[in-house]
Amino acid sequence: MSTQNHSIISRIDWVMTKIGLWLSWFAAALIVYMLVHISIEIVLRAFFDTSTFVLEEFVGYALGAMVFMALAATHTEDRLIRVKLLRDAVSKRTQAVADLVANIAAMCAGILLFGALFNIFTRNWRFGITSASFAETPLWIPQMFIIAGLGFYLLRLLVNILLYAQKTLMAENSQQ
Amino acid sequence: MDPLSTAMIILAAILVVLASGIWIYVGLILVATFSLMVFGDMALDRVMNIFGSIILRSSGSWELAAIPLFVWLGELILKTDISARIFRGLGPLVRLLPGGLIHSNVLGCTIFSAICGSSAATTATVGKITISELGKNNYRRSLVLGSLAGSGSLGLLIPPSIVMIVYGVLAEVPIDRLFAAGVLPGLFIAGTFSAYVAIICLISGDREKNPENTHQTPAPEASIAEGYGWFDSLRDLAPIIVIITLVLGSIYSGIATPSEAAGIGMLCVLALTALTRTLSWDVFQSSLMAALHTSVMIFTVVIAASLISTALGYLHIPVELANFIVSANISPGQFIILTSVFFIFLGMILDGVSIIVMTLPILFSIVQSLGIDLIWFGIYLVIMVEVGQITPPVGFNLMIIHAIDGVPISRMALYALPFCFLMCACVAVFYFAPNIVLYLPNILFN
Amino acid sequence: ADFKWDQSTEYGPNSINTKTDEFYAQRLSELSDGRIEITIHSGASLGFREKDHLFAVADGALPIATTVSGTLAGVDPIFLLSSLPFTAKDFDDVRKLWEIARPHYEAVFEKYGQKLIHAGWIDPSGIWANKEIAAVEDLENLRIRTYDATGTRVLNALNASPLQISWSDVVPQLATGSISAVLTGVDGGAASNFWDYTNTFTQINYAMPLTFVHLNLETYNALPEDLKDAVMQAGKEATEWRAEQVRKNQAAKYEELRAHDMTVFESVDPAFAAKLSKAAQPIIDDWKEKTGDRANQILDAFDAQ
Ligand code: NA
Ligand code: NA
């Protein structure tokens, strides 16, 4: 047990969990921002005959950033759903293997998403594409948060994979 | 390969990846990729290019902004004393019915549907509040969770409703008439659910025979003091009545658009909990964090399900299956039966809005030529989409309840099954009594 | 078919955009002897929104797509040309402007790896309200829904209260009286039964935005010469077919509005029109500055005709 606690991977895991928590605080703040923007919009429209003109656009950006910034923390908190029926029926060691495989699968899907979004992000950056709205927001700015969140999620998965690989190996050792 | 076989293979692939124990959204993404590469003969980089815009769109659209806000509202109600008050207040009302507080699911979802256009948000918000309270009382879980899944989907049928807006825009049917048409069928289905719950409870009792949780905290029902009367009930229900009235008022006075109602609701709850001094920093931040995690979970599935939809779209599966229906020379009754089977099948793998946008353009002309009323058809379509919300493997309500309660999805699907049948039975009723649908729009607008 | 293309459009099956796309697909199938077949995915059913079309086609994620000009404003300001207020005042104007500007549009599409096949316009935007809009005073404090930033600026300059709300919220907001007017064409308003909430339509000839259909350049270049010709020929016919439909449709819609007890003003007083144009001038000047030389070339050629 003590070797595991002091292993480098465990320490990295601790740091990653901390950073994930900070990012999820940022994501939570975005929910508060959505509430504030909607409230301001309602007041402006009802009492001042005007509008922020960017409600839908900015709330949309905030939603996207919220999802990806908090993805790693939600994963760590085990709040992303999976069917655990078969997993619960097998031995601890097989479970570690199953978790390893699941994290690798998530890594594959994550890389796919990252590749897809990174392509869009860099092009919006390169060509200086803006939104067609009043604000003319450079699109790479909101997308930067998505890329950062997703990138961090990939690192998180990498650490998980190493952790479960280690667990699998240790379970093997203890069996001998 | 013919579209039906392709669809069956994709369905089987989804079932396999889900059972394998990987995260549901990961499984759906992998199946979508696999489908496009194998059946669509696409290279991986084209699949990635397709996915990029779809992910951005489905994670950042304004219509979905209501989800985190409503989920947060549910968390706040749960973490302050509002939810305990609701259940205490409902006590005298539902004690008369067999099934007791189980009906609070149906009632809660029906009321909440009137301020919320999304079924996911309705299920998550009401479920947060009811599941733990009903669990403490050891109510029959199949009914508690099944009725929640079923009535949660009413969020789409009782106005406001995102799905109706989509249908209205595509079919060029006035949205206000559609909204009016959804009211009576929504109440009818809710009534049917309640009747079903009552009957089952009469026949085989309303509590679990072997309660899982034996260390239960005192249930609100049991803790109701002697002499708790109608007036106390009203006082306990007052906060939630005030909130709902303010939100409804803001929508129907035009101060807020239906999409902004979640914001009004949140402001009301924040103000109310601040006034009654039940809002602390701890409650604020823990409810916000819980709402964040639930929302992210919902969004990952929404994104992944939209990738599946896009993949099916590229493979022309819904289009070709719908074309098959169009080419069959049939009567209106046969048409409804055939489309019901078709929608139930598609509903297993597609999310609601996709079903409508992909098949409506093809079915539209035959609906018109058969002389089926477009408003009636819209309501029918919404009910079929609702059924899709509670059928496995891609059933949002099942996944949300699983996330809140931890009940295995397979068992959850079984619990929801009777409610699927009930909805289909209601469709049959509406077919033979179309006035349940058309009465309100007719008197309001003609 | 040798070539099977999926075409994405955000518009519904009944819209003039989608009907034009269907006409195009039909004509192309005929002209190519069935060698090119297009499947139209209307109502954004493939999951793409208009904003995403340019890059989706550039990447080959989509072979072909339908995109309204204004949504591309963030890519290049040239795409605001067709929505400049009070510039193209009738169907002849909009055609002229399209023909003059076509090479410039084509250049931008080519920069992003695609071929502009055809374009078409819709009926001009007017004002649905509960009164005739006959003078600048009628616009004062009018809570009117606009569809883009340009419209918001112009109506602000005219002392109206323009609001940008999502199209799906327009009907509830009109029904509750939270907005009292909408800037859109007869066709768009009729599709949403605006006659239930307003009683007057004033055709101010605000603008007639273009809708483009664009094809992936590699896909186009890989076609044999005769099919390339068929692609462009069908496009030419689609533009003509659509222009005719829009012209006929506008007249029919005016009648439909009157049948729903609406008062329709098919034009406004020239003095008022001049004031509207004057209010739009600063916006046009801004646009010229942003767009550079191209803007002056186009507008000078347009004024010269
Ligand atoms: Na609703
Ligand atoms: Na389903």
PDB file of N, CA and C in Angstrom, chain B residues 136-186:
ATOM      1  N   LYS B 136     -36.884   6.990   1.023  1.00  0.00           N
ATOM      2  CA  LYS B 136     -36.923   6.924   2.485  1.00  0.00           C
ATOM      3  C   LYS B 136     -38.177   6.200   2.959  1.00  0.00           C
ATOM      4  N   ASN B 137     -39.239   6.293   2.163  1.00  0.00           N
ATOM      5  CA  ASN B 137     -40.496   5.675   2.563  1.00  0.00           C
ATOM      6  C   ASN B 137     -40.659   4.247   2.071  1.00  0.00           C
ATOM      7  N   ASN B 138     -39.575   3.750   1.377  1.00  0.00           N
ATOM      8  CA  ASN B 138     -39.631   2.392   0.848  1.00  0.00           C
ATOM      9  C   ASN B 138     -40.797   2.131  -0.088  1.00  0.00           C
ATOM     10  N   TYR B 139     -41.156   3.127  -0.844  1.00  0.00           N
ATOM     11  CA  TYR B 139     -42.179   2.905  -1.856  1.00  0.00           C
ATOM     12  C   TYR B 139     -41.650   1.929  -2.904  1.00  0.00           C
ATOM     13  N   ARG B 140     -42.538   1.262  -3.563  1.00  0.00           N
ATOM     14  CA  ARG B 140     -42.205   0.298  -4.608  1.00  0.00           C
ATOM     15  C   ARG B 140     -41.345   0.962  -5.686  1.00  0.00           C
ATOM     16  N   ARG B 141     -40.128   0.470  -5.828  1.00  0.00           N
ATOM     17  CA  ARG B 141     -39.189   1.164  -6.702  1.00  0.00           C
ATOM     18  C   ARG B 141     -39.588   1.115  -8.182  1.00  0.00           C
ATOM     19  N   SER B 142     -40.187  -0.004  -8.573  1.00  0.00           N
ATOM     20  CA  SER B 142     -40.560  -0.102  -9.983  1.00  0.00           C
ATOM     21  C   SER B 142     -41.539   1.015 -10.338  1.00  0.00           C
ATOM     22  N   LEU B 143     -42.408   1.348  -9.401  1.00  0.00           N
ATOM     23  CA  LEU B 143     -43.391   2.402  -9.680  1.00  0.00           C
ATOM     24  C   LEU B 143     -42.784   3.791  -9.514  1.00  0.00           C
ATOM     25  N   VAL B 144     -41.954   3.959  -8.497  1.00  0.00           N
ATOM     26  CA  VAL B 144     -41.338   5.266  -8.267  1.00  0.00           C
ATOM     27  C   VAL B 144     -40.509   5.670  -9.491  1.00  0.00           C
ATOM     28  N   LEU B 145     -39.603   4.765  -9.889  1.00  0.00           N
ATOM     29  CA  LEU B 145     -38.690   5.120 -10.977  1.00  0.00           C
ATOM     30  C   LEU B 145     -39.394   5.083 -12.332  1.00  0.00           C
ATOM     31  N   GLY B 146     -40.280   4.095 -12.520  1.00  0.00           N
ATOM     32  CA  GLY B 146     -40.995   4.003 -13.790  1.00  0.00           C
ATOM     33  C   GLY B 146     -41.893   5.200 -14.027  1.00  0.00           C
ATOM     34  N   SER B 147     -42.615   5.609 -12.983  1.00  0.00           N
ATOM     35  CA  SER B 147     -43.526   6.742 -13.175  1.00  0.00           C
ATOM     36  C   SER B 147     -42.742   8.021 -13.385  1.00  0.00           C
ATOM     37  N   LEU B 148     -41.559   8.119 -12.777  1.00  0.00           N
ATOM     38  CA  LEU B 148     -40.726   9.301 -12.991  1.00  0.00           C
ATOM     39  C   LEU B 148     -40.271   9.364 -14.456  1.00  0.00           C
ATOM     40  N   ALA B 149     -39.808   8.219 -14.978  1.00  0.00           N
ATOM     41  CA  ALA B 149     -39.355   8.195 -16.372  1.00  0.00           C
ATOM     42  C   ALA B 149     -40.497   8.588 -17.293  1.00  0.00           C
ATOM     43  N   GLY B 150     -41.658   7.973 -17.062  1.00  0.00           N
ATOM     44  CA  GLY B 150     -42.803   8.246 -17.919  1.00  0.00           C
ATOM     45  C   GLY B 150     -43.257   9.693 -17.830  1.00  0.00           C
ATOM     46  N   SER B 151     -43.495  10.164 -16.613  1.00  0.00           N
ATOM     47  CA  SER B 151     -44.036  11.523 -16.517  1.00  0.00           C
ATOM     48  C   SER B 151     -42.972  12.572 -16.831  1.00  0.00           C
ATOM     49  N   GLY B 152     -41.696  12.228 -16.623  1.00  0.00           N
ATOM     50  CA  GLY B 152     -40.650  13.182 -16.983  1.00  0.00           C
ATOM     51  C   GLY B 152     -40.708  13.533 -18.448  1.00  0.00           C
ATOM     52  N   SER B 153     -41.113  12.561 -19.274  1.00  0.00           N
ATOM     53  CA  SER B 153     -41.161  12.825 -20.714  1.00  0.00           C
ATOM     54  C   SER B 153     -42.298  13.769 -21.080  1.00  0.00           C
ATOM     55  N   LEU B 154     -43.235  13.995 -20.137  1.00  0.00           N
ATOM     56  CA  LEU B 154     -44.333  14.927 -20.428  1.00  0.00           C
ATOM     57  C   LEU B 154     -43.827  16.347 -20.650  1.00  0.00           C
ATOM     58  N   GLY B 155     -42.594  16.608 -20.226  1.00  0.00           N
ATOM     59  CA  GLY B 155     -41.997  17.920 -20.474  1.00  0.00           C
ATOM     60  C   GLY B 155     -42.108  18.331 -21.932  1.00  0.00           C
ATOM     61  N   LEU B 156     -42.176  17.340 -22.830  1.00  0.00           N
ATOM     62  CA  LEU B 156     -42.244  17.647 -24.258  1.00  0.00           C
ATOM     63  C   LEU B 156     -43.664  17.922 -24.725  1.00  0.00           C
ATOM     64  N   LEU B 157     -44.644  17.355 -24.031  1.00  0.00           N
ATOM     65  CA  LEU B 157     -46.018  17.411 -24.514  1.00  0.00           C
ATOM     66  C   LEU B 157     -46.770  18.601 -23.930  1.00  0.00           C
ATOM     67  N   ILE B 158     -46.461  18.919 -22.681  1.00  0.00           N
ATOM     68  CA  ILE B 158     -47.132  20.049 -22.046  1.00  0.00           C
ATOM     69  C   ILE B 158     -46.318  21.304 -22.354  1.00  0.00           C
ATOM     70  N   PRO B 159     -46.958  22.342 -22.879  1.00  0.00           N
ATOM     71  CA  PRO B 159     -46.191  23.507 -23.299  1.00  0.00           C
ATOM     72  C   PRO B 159     -45.558  24.231 -22.114  1.00  0.00           C
ATOM     73  N   PRO B 160     -44.445  24.949 -22.335  1.00  0.00           N
ATOM     74  CA  PRO B 160     -43.670  25.058 -23.569  1.00  0.00           C
ATOM     75  C   PRO B 160     -42.876  23.786 -23.870  1.00  0.00           C
ATOM     76  N   SER B 161     -42.515  23.604 -25.127  1.00  0.00           N
ATOM     77  CA  SER B 161     -41.846  22.379 -25.530  1.00  0.00           C
ATOM     78  C   SER B 161     -40.905  22.631 -26.700  1.00  0.00           C
ATOM     79  N   ILE B 162     -39.661  22.229 -26.549  1.00  0.00           N
ATOM     80  CA  ILE B 162     -38.674  22.428 -27.608  1.00  0.00           C
ATOM     81  C   ILE B 162     -39.043  21.615 -28.847  1.00  0.00           C
ATOM     82  N   VAL B 163     -39.466  20.361 -28.613  1.00  0.00           N
ATOM     83  CA  VAL B 163     -39.772  19.482 -29.743  1.00  0.00           C
ATOM     84  C   VAL B 163     -40.940  20.032 -30.570  1.00  0.00           C
ATOM     85  N   MET B 164     -41.946  20.593 -29.889  1.00  0.00           N
ATOM     86  CA  MET B 164     -43.078  21.164 -30.631  1.00  0.00           C
ATOM     87  C   MET B 164     -42.637  22.342 -31.480  1.00  0.00           C
ATOM     88  N   ILE B 165     -41.720  23.143 -30.953  1.00  0.00           N
ATOM     89  CA  ILE B 165     -41.237  24.279 -31.730  1.00  0.00           C
ATOM     90  C   ILE B 165     -40.550  23.781 -32.997  1.00  0.00           C
ATOM     91  N   VAL B 166     -39.736  22.730 -32.852  1.00  0.00           N
ATOM     92  CA  VAL B 166     -39.055  22.172 -34.019  1.00  0.00           C
ATOM     93  C   VAL B 166     -40.071  21.679 -35.044  1.00  0.00           C
ATOM     94  N   TYR B 167     -41.069  20.939 -34.565  1.00  0.00           N
ATOM     95  CA  TYR B 167     -42.093  20.430 -35.480  1.00  0.00           C
ATOM     96  C   TYR B 167     -42.848  21.587 -36.128  1.00  0.00           C
ATOM     97  N   GLY B 168     -43.227  22.568 -35.307  1.00  0.00           N
ATOM     98  CA  GLY B 168     -44.000  23.696 -35.822  1.00  0.00           C
ATOM     99  C   GLY B 168     -43.259  24.443 -36.917  1.00  0.00           C
ATOM    100  N   VAL B 169     -41.964  24.660 -36.711  1.00  0.00           N
ATOM    101  CA  VAL B 169     -41.180  25.381 -37.704  1.00  0.00           C
ATOM    102  C   VAL B 169     -41.062  24.563 -38.992  1.00  0.00           C
ATOM    103  N   LEU B 170     -40.824  23.266 -38.854  1.00  0.00           N
ATOM    104  CA  LEU B 170     -40.633  22.427 -40.051  1.00  0.00           C
ATOM    105  C   LEU B 170     -41.933  22.217 -40.815  1.00  0.00           C
ATOM    106  N   ALA B 171     -43.014  21.950 -40.092  1.00  0.00           N
ATOM    107  CA  ALA B 171     -44.271  21.624 -40.760  1.00  0.00           C
ATOM    108  C   ALA B 171     -45.095  22.875 -41.033  1.00  0.00           C
ATOM    109  N   GLU B 172     -44.577  24.032 -40.607  1.00  0.00           N
ATOM    110  CA  GLU B 172     -45.281  25.298 -40.749  1.00  0.00           C
ATOM    111  C   GLU B 172     -46.676  25.215 -40.125  1.00  0.00           C
ATOM    112  N   VAL B 173     -46.701  24.675 -38.921  1.00  0.00           N
ATOM    113  CA  VAL B 173     -47.932  24.628 -38.128  1.00  0.00           C
ATOM    114  C   VAL B 173     -47.756  25.662 -37.022  1.00  0.00           C
ATOM    115  N   PRO B 174     -48.791  26.492 -36.768  1.00  0.00           N
ATOM    116  CA  PRO B 174     -48.629  27.531 -35.752  1.00  0.00           C
ATOM    117  C   PRO B 174     -48.253  26.952 -34.383  1.00  0.00           C
ATOM    118  N   ILE B 175     -47.210  27.522 -33.797  1.00  0.00           N
ATOM    119  CA  ILE B 175     -46.689  26.973 -32.554  1.00  0.00           C
ATOM    120  C   ILE B 175     -47.680  27.139 -31.405  1.00  0.00           C
ATOM    121  N   ASP B 176     -48.408  28.258 -31.392  1.00  0.00           N
ATOM    122  CA  ASP B 176     -49.341  28.440 -30.272  1.00  0.00           C
ATOM    123  C   ASP B 176     -50.468  27.412 -30.303  1.00  0.00           C
ATOM    124  N   ARG B 177     -50.925  27.020 -31.508  1.00  0.00           N
ATOM    125  CA  ARG B 177     -51.966  25.988 -31.588  1.00  0.00           C
ATOM    126  C   ARG B 177     -51.418  24.642 -31.151  1.00  0.00           C
ATOM    127  N   LEU B 178     -50.169  24.365 -31.528  1.00  0.00           N
ATOM    128  CA  LEU B 178     -49.545  23.116 -31.099  1.00  0.00           C
ATOM    129  C   LEU B 178     -49.452  23.078 -29.579  1.00  0.00           C
ATOM    130  N   PHE B 179     -49.014  24.193 -29.006  1.00  0.00           N
ATOM    131  CA  PHE B 179     -48.912  24.261 -27.548  1.00  0.00           C
ATOM    132  C   PHE B 179     -50.269  23.987 -26.917  1.00  0.00           C
ATOM    133  N   ALA B 180     -51.306  24.634 -27.445  1.00  0.00           N
ATOM    134  CA  ALA B 180     -52.645  24.439 -26.883  1.00  0.00           C
ATOM    135  C   ALA B 180     -53.064  22.979 -27.037  1.00  0.00           C
ATOM    136  N   ALA B 181     -52.716  22.386 -28.185  1.00  0.00           N
ATOM    137  CA  ALA B 181     -53.135  21.009 -28.445  1.00  0.00           C
ATOM    138  C   ALA B 181     -52.452  20.021 -27.517  1.00  0.00           C
ATOM    139  N   GLY B 182     -51.304  20.388 -26.972  1.00  0.00           N
ATOM    140  CA  GLY B 182     -50.574  19.454 -26.111  1.00  0.00           C
ATOM    141  C   GLY B 182     -51.135  19.354 -24.700  1.00  0.00           C
ATOM    142  N   VAL B 183     -51.920  20.349 -24.292  1.00  0.00           N
ATOM    143  CA  VAL B 183     -52.326  20.424 -22.888  1.00  0.00           C
ATOM    144  C   VAL B 183     -53.192  19.230 -22.468  1.00  0.00           C
ATOM    145  N   LEU B 184     -54.325  19.022 -23.175  1.00  0.00           N
ATOM    146  CA  LEU B 184     -55.239  17.950 -22.758  1.00  0.00           C
ATOM    147  C   LEU B 184     -54.605  16.564 -22.883  1.00  0.00           C
ATOM    148  N   PRO B 185     -53.950  16.245 -24.023  1.00  0.00           N
ATOM    149  CA  PRO B 185     -53.281  14.943 -24.071  1.00  0.00           C
ATOM    150  C   PRO B 185     -52.260  14.774 -22.943  1.00  0.00           C
ATOM    151  N   GLY B 186     -51.541  15.859 -22.612  1.00  0.00           N
ATOM    152  CA  GLY B 186     -50.569  15.775 -21.526  1.00  0.00           C
ATOM    153  C   GLY B 186     -51.244  15.417 -20.211  1.00  0.00           C
TER     154      GLY B 186
END
